[in-house]
Coordinates of C-alpha atoms and ligand atoms in Angstrom, one line a residue:
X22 CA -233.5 233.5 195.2
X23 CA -234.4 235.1 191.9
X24 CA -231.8 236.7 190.2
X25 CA -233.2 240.1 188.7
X26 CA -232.5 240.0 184.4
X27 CA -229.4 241.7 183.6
X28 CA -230.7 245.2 181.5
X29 CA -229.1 246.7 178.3
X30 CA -229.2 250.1 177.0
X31 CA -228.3 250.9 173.4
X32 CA -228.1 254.9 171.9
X33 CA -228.0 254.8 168.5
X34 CA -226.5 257.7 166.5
X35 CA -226.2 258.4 162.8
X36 CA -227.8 256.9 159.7
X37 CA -229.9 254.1 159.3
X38 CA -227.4 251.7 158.7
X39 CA -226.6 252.0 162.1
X40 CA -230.1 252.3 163.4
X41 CA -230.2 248.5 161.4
X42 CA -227.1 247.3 163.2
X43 CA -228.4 248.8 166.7
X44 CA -231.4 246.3 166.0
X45 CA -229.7 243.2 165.2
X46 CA -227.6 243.9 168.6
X47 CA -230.3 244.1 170.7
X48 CA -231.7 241.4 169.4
X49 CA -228.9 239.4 169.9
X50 CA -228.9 241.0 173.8
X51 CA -232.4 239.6 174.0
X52 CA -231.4 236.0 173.2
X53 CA -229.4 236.3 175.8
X54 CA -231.6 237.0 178.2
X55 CA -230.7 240.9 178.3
X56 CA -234.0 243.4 178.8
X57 CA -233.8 246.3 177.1
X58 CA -233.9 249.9 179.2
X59 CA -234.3 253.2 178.3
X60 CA -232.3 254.8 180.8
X61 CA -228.6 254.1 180.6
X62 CA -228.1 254.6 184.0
X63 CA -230.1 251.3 185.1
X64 CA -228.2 249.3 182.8
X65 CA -226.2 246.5 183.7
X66 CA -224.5 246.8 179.5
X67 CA -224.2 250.3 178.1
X68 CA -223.4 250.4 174.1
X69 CA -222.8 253.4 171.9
X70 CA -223.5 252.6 168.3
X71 CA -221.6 255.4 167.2
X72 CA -221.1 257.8 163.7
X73 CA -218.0 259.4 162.9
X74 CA -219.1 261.3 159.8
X75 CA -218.7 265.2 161.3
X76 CA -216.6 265.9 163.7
X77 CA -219.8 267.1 166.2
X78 CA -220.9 263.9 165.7
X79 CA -218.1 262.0 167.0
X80 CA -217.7 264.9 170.2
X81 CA -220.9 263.9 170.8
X82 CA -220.1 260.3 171.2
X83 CA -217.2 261.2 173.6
X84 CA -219.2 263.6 176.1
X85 CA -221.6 260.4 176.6
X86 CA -219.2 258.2 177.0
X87 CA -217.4 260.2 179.4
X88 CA -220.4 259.8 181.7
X89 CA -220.7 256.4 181.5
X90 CA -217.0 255.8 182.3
X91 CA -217.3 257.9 185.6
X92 CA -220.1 255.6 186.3
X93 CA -218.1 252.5 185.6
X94 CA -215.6 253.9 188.3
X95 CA -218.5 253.5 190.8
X96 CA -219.7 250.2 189.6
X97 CA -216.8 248.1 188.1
X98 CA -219.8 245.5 186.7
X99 CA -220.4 247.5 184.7
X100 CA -220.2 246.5 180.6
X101 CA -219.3 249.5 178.4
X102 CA -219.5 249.2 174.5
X103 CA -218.9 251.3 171.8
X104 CA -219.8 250.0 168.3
X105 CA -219.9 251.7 164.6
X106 CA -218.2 254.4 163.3
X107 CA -216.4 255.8 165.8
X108 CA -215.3 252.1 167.1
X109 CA -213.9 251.6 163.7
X110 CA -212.2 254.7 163.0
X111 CA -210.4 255.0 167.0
X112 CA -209.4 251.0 167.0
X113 CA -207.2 250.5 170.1
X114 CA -206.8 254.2 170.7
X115 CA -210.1 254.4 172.0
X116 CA -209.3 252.2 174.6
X117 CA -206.1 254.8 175.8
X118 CA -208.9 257.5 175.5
X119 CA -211.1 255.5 177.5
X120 CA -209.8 253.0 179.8
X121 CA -212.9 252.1 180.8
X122 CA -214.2 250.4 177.7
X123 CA -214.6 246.5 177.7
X124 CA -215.4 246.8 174.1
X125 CA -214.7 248.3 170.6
X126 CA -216.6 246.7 167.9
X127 CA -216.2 248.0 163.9
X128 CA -219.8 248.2 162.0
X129 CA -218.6 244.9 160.2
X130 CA -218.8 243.1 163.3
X131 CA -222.1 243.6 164.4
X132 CA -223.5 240.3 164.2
X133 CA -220.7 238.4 166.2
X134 CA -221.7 240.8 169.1
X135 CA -222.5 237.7 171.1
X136 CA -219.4 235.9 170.6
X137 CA -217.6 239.4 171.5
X138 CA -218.9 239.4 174.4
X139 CA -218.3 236.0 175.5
X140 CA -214.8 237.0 175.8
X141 CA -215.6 240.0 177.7
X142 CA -217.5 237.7 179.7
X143 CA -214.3 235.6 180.3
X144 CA -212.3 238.6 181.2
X145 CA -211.1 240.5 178.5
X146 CA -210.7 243.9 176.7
X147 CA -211.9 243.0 173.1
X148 CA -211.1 245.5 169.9
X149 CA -212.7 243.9 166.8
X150 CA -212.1 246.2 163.6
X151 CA -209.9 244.3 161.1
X152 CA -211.9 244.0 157.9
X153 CA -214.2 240.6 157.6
X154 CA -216.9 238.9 155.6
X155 CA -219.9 240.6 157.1
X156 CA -222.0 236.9 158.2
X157 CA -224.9 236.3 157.0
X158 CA -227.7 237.5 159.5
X159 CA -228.8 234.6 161.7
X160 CA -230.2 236.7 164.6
X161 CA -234.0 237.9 164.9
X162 CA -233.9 241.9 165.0
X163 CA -235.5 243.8 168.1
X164 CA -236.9 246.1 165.9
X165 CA -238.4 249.7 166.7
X166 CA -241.4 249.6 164.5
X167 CA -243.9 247.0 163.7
X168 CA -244.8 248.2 160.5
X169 CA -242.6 249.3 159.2
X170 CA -238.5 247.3 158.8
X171 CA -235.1 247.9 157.5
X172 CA -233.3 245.3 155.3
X173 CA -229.3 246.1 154.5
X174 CA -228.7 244.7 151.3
X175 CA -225.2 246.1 150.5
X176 CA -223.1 246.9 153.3
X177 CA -220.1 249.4 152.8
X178 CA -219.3 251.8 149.9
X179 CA -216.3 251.6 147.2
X180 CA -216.4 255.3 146.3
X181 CA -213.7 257.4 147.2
X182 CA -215.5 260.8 148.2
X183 CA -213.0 263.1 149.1
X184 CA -215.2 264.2 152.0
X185 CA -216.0 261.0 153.5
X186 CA -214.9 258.5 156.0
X187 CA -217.7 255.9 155.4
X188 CA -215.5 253.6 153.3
X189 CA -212.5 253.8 155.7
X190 CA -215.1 252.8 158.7
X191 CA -217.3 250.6 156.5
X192 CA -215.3 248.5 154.5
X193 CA -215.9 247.5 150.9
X194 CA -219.2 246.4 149.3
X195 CA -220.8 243.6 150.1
X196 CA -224.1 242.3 148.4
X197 CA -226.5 240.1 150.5
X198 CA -227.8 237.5 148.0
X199 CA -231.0 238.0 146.8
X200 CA -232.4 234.8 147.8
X201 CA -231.3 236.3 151.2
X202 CA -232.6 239.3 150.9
X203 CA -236.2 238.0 149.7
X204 CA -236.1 235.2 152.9
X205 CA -236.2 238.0 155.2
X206 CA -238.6 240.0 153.5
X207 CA -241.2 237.1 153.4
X208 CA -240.4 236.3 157.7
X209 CA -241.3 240.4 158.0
X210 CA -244.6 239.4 155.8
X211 CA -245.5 236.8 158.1
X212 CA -245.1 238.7 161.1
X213 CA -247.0 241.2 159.7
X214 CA -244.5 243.9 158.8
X215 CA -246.2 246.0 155.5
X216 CA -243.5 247.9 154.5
X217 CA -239.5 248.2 153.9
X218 CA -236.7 250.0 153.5
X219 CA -233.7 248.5 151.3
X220 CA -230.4 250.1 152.6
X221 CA -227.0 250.5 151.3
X222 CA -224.8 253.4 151.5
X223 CA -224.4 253.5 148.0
X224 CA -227.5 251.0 147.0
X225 CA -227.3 251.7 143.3
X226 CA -224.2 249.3 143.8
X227 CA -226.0 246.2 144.5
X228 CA -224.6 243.2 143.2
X229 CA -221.4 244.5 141.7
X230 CA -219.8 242.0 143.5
X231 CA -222.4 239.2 143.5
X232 CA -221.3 236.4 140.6
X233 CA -222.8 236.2 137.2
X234 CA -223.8 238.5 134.4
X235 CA -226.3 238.2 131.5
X236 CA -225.3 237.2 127.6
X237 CA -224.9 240.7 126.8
X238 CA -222.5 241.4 130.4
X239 CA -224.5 243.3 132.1
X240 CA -224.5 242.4 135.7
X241 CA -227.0 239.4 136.0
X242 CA -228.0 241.2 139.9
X243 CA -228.8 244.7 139.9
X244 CA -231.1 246.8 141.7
X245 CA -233.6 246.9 139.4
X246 CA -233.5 243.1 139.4
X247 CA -233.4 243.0 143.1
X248 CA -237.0 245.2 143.0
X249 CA -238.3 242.3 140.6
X250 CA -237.8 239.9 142.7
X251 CA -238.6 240.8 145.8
X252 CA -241.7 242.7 144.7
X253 CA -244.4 240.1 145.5
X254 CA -243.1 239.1 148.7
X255 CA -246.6 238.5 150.6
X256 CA -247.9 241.0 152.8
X257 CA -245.0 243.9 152.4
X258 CA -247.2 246.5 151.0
X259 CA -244.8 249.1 150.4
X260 CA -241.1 249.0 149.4
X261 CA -238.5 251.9 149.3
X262 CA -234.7 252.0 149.0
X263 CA -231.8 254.9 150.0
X264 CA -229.8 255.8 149.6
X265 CA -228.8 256.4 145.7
X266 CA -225.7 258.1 144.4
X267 CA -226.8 259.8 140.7
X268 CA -223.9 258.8 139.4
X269 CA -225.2 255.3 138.7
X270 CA -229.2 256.1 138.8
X271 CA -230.0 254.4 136.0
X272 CA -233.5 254.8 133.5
X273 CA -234.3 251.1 133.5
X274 CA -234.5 251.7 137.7
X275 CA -236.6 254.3 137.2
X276 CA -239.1 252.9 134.8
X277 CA -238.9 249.7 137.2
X278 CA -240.2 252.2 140.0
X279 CA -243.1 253.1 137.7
X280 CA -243.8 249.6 136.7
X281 CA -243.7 248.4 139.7
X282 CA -246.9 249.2 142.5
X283 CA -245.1 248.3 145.8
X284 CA -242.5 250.7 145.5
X285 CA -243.0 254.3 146.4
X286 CA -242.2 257.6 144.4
X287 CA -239.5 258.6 146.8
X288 CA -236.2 259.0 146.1
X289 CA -233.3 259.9 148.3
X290 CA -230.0 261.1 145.9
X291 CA -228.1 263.4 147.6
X292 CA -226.1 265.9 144.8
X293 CA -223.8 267.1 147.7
X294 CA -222.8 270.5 145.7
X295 CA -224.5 272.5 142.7
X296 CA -221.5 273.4 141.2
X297 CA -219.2 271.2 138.8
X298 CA -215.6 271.9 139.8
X299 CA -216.6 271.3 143.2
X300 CA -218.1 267.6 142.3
X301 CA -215.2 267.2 140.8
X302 CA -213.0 268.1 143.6
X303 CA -215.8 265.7 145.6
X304 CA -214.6 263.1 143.0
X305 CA -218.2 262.6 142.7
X306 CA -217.8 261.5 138.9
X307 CA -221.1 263.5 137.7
X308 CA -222.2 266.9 136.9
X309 CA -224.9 269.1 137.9
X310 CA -226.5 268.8 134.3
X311 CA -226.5 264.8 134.8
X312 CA -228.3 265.3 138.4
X313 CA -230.8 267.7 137.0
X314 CA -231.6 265.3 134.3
X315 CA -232.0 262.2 136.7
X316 CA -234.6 264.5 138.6
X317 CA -236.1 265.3 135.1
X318 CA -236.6 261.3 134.2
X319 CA -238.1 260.4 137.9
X320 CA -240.5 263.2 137.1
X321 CA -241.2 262.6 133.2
X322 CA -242.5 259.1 134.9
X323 CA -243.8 259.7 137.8
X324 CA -244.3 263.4 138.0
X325 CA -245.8 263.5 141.7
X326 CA -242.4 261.8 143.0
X327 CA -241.0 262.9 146.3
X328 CA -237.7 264.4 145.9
X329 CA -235.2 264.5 148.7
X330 CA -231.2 264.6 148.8
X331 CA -228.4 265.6 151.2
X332 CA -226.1 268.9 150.6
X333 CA -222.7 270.1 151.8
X334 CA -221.6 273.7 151.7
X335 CA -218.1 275.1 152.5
X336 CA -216.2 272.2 150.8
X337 CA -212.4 273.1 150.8
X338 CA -211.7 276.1 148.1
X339 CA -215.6 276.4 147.5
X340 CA -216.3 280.1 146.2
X341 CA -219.1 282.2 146.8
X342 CA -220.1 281.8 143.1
X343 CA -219.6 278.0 143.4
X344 CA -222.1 278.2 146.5
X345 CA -224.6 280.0 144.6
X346 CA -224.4 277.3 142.1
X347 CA -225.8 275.0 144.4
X348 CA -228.5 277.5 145.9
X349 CA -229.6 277.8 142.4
X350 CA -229.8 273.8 142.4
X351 CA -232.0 273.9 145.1
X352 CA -234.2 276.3 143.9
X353 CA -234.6 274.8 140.5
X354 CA -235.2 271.1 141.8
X355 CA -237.6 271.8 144.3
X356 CA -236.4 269.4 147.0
X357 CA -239.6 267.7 149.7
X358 CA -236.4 267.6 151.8
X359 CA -232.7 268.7 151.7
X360 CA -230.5 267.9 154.5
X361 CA -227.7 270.2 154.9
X362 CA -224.1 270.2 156.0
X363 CA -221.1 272.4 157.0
X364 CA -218.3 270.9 155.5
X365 CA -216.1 268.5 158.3
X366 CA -212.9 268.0 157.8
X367 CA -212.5 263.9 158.7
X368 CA -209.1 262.5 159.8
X369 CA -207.7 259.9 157.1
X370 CA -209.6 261.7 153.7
X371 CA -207.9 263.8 150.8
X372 CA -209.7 266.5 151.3
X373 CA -209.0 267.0 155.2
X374 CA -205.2 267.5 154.1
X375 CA -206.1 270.5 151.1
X376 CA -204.9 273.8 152.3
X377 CA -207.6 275.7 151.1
X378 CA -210.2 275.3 154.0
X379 CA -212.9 277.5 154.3
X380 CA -213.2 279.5 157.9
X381 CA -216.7 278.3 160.0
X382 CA -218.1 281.6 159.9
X383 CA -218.1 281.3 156.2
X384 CA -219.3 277.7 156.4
X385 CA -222.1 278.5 158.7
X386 CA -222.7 281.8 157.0
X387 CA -223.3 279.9 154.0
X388 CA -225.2 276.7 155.4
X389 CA -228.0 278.9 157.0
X390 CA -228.6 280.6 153.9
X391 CA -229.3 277.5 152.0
X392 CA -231.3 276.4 155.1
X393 CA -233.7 278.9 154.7
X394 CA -234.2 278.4 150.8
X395 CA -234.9 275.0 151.9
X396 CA -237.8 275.6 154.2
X397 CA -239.3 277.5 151.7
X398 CA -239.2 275.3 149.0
X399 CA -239.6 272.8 151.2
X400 CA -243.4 274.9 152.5
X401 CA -243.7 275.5 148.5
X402 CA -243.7 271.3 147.8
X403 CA -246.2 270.8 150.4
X404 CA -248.6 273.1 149.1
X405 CA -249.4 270.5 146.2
X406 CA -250.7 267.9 149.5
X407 CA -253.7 270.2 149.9
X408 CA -257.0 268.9 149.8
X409 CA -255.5 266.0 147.7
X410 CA -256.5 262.1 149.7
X411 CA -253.2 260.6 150.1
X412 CA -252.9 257.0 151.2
X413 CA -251.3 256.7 154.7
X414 CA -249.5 253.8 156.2
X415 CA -250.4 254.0 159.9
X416 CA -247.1 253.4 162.6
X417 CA -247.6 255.2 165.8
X418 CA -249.9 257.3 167.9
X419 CA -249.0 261.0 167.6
X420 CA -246.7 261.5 170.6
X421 CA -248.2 265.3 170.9
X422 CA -252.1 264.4 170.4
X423 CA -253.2 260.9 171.4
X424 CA -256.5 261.5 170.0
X425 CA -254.1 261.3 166.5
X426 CA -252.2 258.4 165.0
X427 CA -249.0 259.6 162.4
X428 CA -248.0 257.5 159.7
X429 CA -246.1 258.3 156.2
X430 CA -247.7 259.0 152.9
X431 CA -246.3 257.3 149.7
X432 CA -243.8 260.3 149.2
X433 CA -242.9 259.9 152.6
X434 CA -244.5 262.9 154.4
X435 CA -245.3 261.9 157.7
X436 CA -249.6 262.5 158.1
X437 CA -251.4 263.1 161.4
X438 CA -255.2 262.3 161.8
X439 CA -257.7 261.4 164.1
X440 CA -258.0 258.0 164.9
X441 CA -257.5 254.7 167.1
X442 CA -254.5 253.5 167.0
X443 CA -255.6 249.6 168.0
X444 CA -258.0 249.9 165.4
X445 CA -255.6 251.7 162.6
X446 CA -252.1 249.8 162.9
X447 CA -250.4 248.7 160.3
X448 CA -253.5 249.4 158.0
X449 CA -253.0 252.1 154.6
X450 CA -256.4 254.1 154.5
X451 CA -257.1 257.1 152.8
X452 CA -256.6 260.5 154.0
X453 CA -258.2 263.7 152.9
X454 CA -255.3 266.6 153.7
X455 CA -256.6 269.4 155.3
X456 CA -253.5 271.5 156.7
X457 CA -250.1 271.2 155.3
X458 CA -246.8 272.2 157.0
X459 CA -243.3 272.4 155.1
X460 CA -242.8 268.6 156.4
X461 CA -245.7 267.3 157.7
X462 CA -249.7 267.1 156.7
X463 CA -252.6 266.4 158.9
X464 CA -255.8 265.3 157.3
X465 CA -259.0 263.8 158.3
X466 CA -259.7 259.9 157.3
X467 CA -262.1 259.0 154.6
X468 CA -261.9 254.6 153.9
X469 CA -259.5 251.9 154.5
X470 CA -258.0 251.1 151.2
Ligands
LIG26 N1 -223.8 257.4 150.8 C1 -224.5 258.6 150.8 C2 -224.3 259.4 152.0 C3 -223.4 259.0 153.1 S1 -223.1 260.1 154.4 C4 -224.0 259.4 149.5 O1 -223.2 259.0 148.8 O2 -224.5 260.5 149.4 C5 -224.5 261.1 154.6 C6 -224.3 262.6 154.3 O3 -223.3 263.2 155.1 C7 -223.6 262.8 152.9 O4 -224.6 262.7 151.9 C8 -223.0 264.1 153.0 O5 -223.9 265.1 152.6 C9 -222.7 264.2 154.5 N2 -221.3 264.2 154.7 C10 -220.4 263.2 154.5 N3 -219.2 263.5 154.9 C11 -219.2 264.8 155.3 C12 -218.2 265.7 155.8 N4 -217.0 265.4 155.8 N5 -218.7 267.0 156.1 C13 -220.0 267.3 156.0 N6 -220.9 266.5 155.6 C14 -220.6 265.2 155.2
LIG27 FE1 -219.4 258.4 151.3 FE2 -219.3 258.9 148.7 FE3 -219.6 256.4 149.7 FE4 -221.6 258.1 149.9 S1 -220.8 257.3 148.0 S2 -220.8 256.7 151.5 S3 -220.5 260.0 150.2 S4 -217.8 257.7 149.9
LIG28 FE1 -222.3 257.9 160.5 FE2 -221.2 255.6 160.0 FE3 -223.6 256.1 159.1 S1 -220.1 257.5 160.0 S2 -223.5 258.3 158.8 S3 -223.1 255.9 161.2 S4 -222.0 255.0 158.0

């Protein structure tokens, strides 16, 4: 008799922090013998790799869960997980608000998924959130793309945003050591991976809490160190890093960026509000004059650099004069790509407990007038793309046009053109930009490079 494989599903929601985690878990599935499925409904493990960082995010979370625990109801073999954010934040109460869960795993815990569910294996309903020394990754990553990878190389955040739940769900920092960091850079070379992404939630932190510092006490691992040292890693063609927090942007990263070949001009620093009593409020610890002169610096050394940054609007006491600060931000920077935000209020942070909340219409009133601002100074950036030849890191077929293949230019603006997809993958050839949209391009090819 065969025994047909047992299938696992994972949906993944929020940043890429937990798009990294999702991939370490199924790859830890896989080594057990799990195959992966698309369709939650055919899966024999269900997991939820959730975000918690609006509160329509975490609804969200709870409507598909909902489903799958009528399921479970049907079909009592069935494993239900729920990992990240959401898992971290709930703790046991999830498991009141959903009986039917066999798991609740905290971000931190990621790794130790297969020992986790051993014991749920065995029998029993497993919470795993209490704080612990994130282990070093021994697992191989199922990853999404083949060109193009993830490394974490700080996990959590030690700012105290007044907005933000991110260090209540993931823990304080924790640097990977560089030595680490480079060992899986150079496995990704070998298997032919040509670019990355270095993650952290607040990345400009890197190895604050790593040992050692030089003669003059400056921290001995920094960022910019990191970037030296990982920059010739064979075969990684391309290298790129988010997200940073302006506060601690510093020149010598920037001129490192310059310096350095491998690592593109894009920057991801959200400024989260244009006006200064509201950053304060934010406990942000910078000013709009500071930002503006970070985005002045970037540009004064690499003046073609790909701006983009995250925004919130309707912070508690935020007044219409405040807001216009920040549209006035946005129009003066010029952003490739602004993500915007109705402020949340998130159980367990200062500001959720302030009295002076704003009402949604105002919040919404206010968030779709910076959105449009944004697509057209988003249309405005693009314009500089035409006719220029960009180089273009080829990933995927273009899901709309087979006859194209996408990929992402330096900047990061993702590029459609004709071409082969066998042929193309994985290589960076030059495109010649015929058409350009407020965030994509589409160009015709011109040489390998
Ligand atoms: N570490 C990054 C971003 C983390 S969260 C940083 O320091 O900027 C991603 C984005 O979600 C934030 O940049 C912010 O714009 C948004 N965000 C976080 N908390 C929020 C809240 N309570 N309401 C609305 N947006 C929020
Ligand atoms: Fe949240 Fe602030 Fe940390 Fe970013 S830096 S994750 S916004 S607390
Ligand atoms: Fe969401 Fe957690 Fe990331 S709350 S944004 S998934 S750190």
């Amino acid at each position: 008799m065969t025994v047909s494989p047992r299938r696992y599903h994972i949906t993944t929601f929020g940043c890429q922090m937990n798009k990294a985690d999702s991939e370490r878990m199924a790859g830890i599935l896989e080594a057990l013998n799990f195959e992966a499925t698309e369709d939650p409904n055919l899966a024999d493990l269900v997991l939820y790799n959730t975000c918690t960082i609006r509160d329509n995010a975490e609804q969200k979370v709870y409507s598909y869960l909902g489903r799958q625990a009528k399921r479970k109801q049907n079909d009592p073999n069935l494993i239900l997980a729920v990992a990240g954010c959401v898992a971290q934040q709930e703790g046991e109460s999830l498991l009141r608000r959903v009986p039917e869960l066999d798991l609740v795993m905290g971000p931190q815990h990621a790794n130790r998924l297969g020992d986790l569910l051993e014991q749920v294996f065995s029998g029993s309903q497993v919470v795993a959130t209490e704080p612990v020394h994130i282990m070093e990754d021994i697992t191989k990553p199922r990853r999404d793309s083949a060109v193009s990878a993830w490394v974490n190389v700080i996990y959590g955040c030690n700012e105290r945003c007044t907005y933000c739940v991110v260090p209540n769900v993931r823990g304080v920092e924790q640097s990977r050591t560089p030595e680490a960091i480079r060992a899986e850079m150079e496995e990704l070379g070998r298997q032919g991976y040509k670019e990355v992404t270095l993650l952290g939630q607040n990345i400009d932190a890197y190895g604050r809490d790593l040992p050692g510092s030089t003669p003059e006490g400056r921290h001995l691992h920094t960022l910019t160190d990191l970037l030296y040292f990982v920059h010739d890693v064979p075969g990684i063609e391309r290298i790129r890093f988010a997200t940073s927090h302006p506060r601690y942007f510093t020149e010598r990263l920037i001129r490192a960026c310059q310096e350095l070949p491998k690592v593109c001009e894009h920057f991801h620093i959200p400024f989260q509000s244009g006006d200064n009593e509201i950053l304060k409020a934010m406990a942000r610890g910078y000013t709009h004059e500071k930002y503006r002169r970070i985005i002045d610096k970037i540009r004064h050394y690499m003046p073609d650099a790909a701006i983009s940054a995250d925004a919130i609007v309707g912070f508690p006491g935020e007044t219409e004069e405040q807001f216009q600060n920040t549209l006035k931000l946005t129009a003066d920077i010029g952003f490739d790509i602004l993500n915007t935000a109705a402020y949340s209020p998130r159980p367990g942070t200062p500001a959720a407990d302030w009295e002076n909340q704003l009402s949604d219409e105002v919040k919404q009133d206010r968030l779709q007038r910076l959105n449009h601002l944004v697509s057209l100074k988003a249309a405005e950036r693009s314009q500089r793309y035409a006719n220029r030849v960009e180089e273009v890191l080829v990933e995927e077929q273009n899901p709309k046009d087979p006859t194209q293949v996408m990929g992402r230019t330096r900047g990061n603006r993702l590029t459609f053109f004709e071409g082969n997809l066998q042929e193309l993958k994985g290589k960076t050839v030059s495109v010649e930009i015929s058409e350009v949209r407020p965030f994509s391009l589409t160009g015709r090819v011109l040489a390998l490079v």
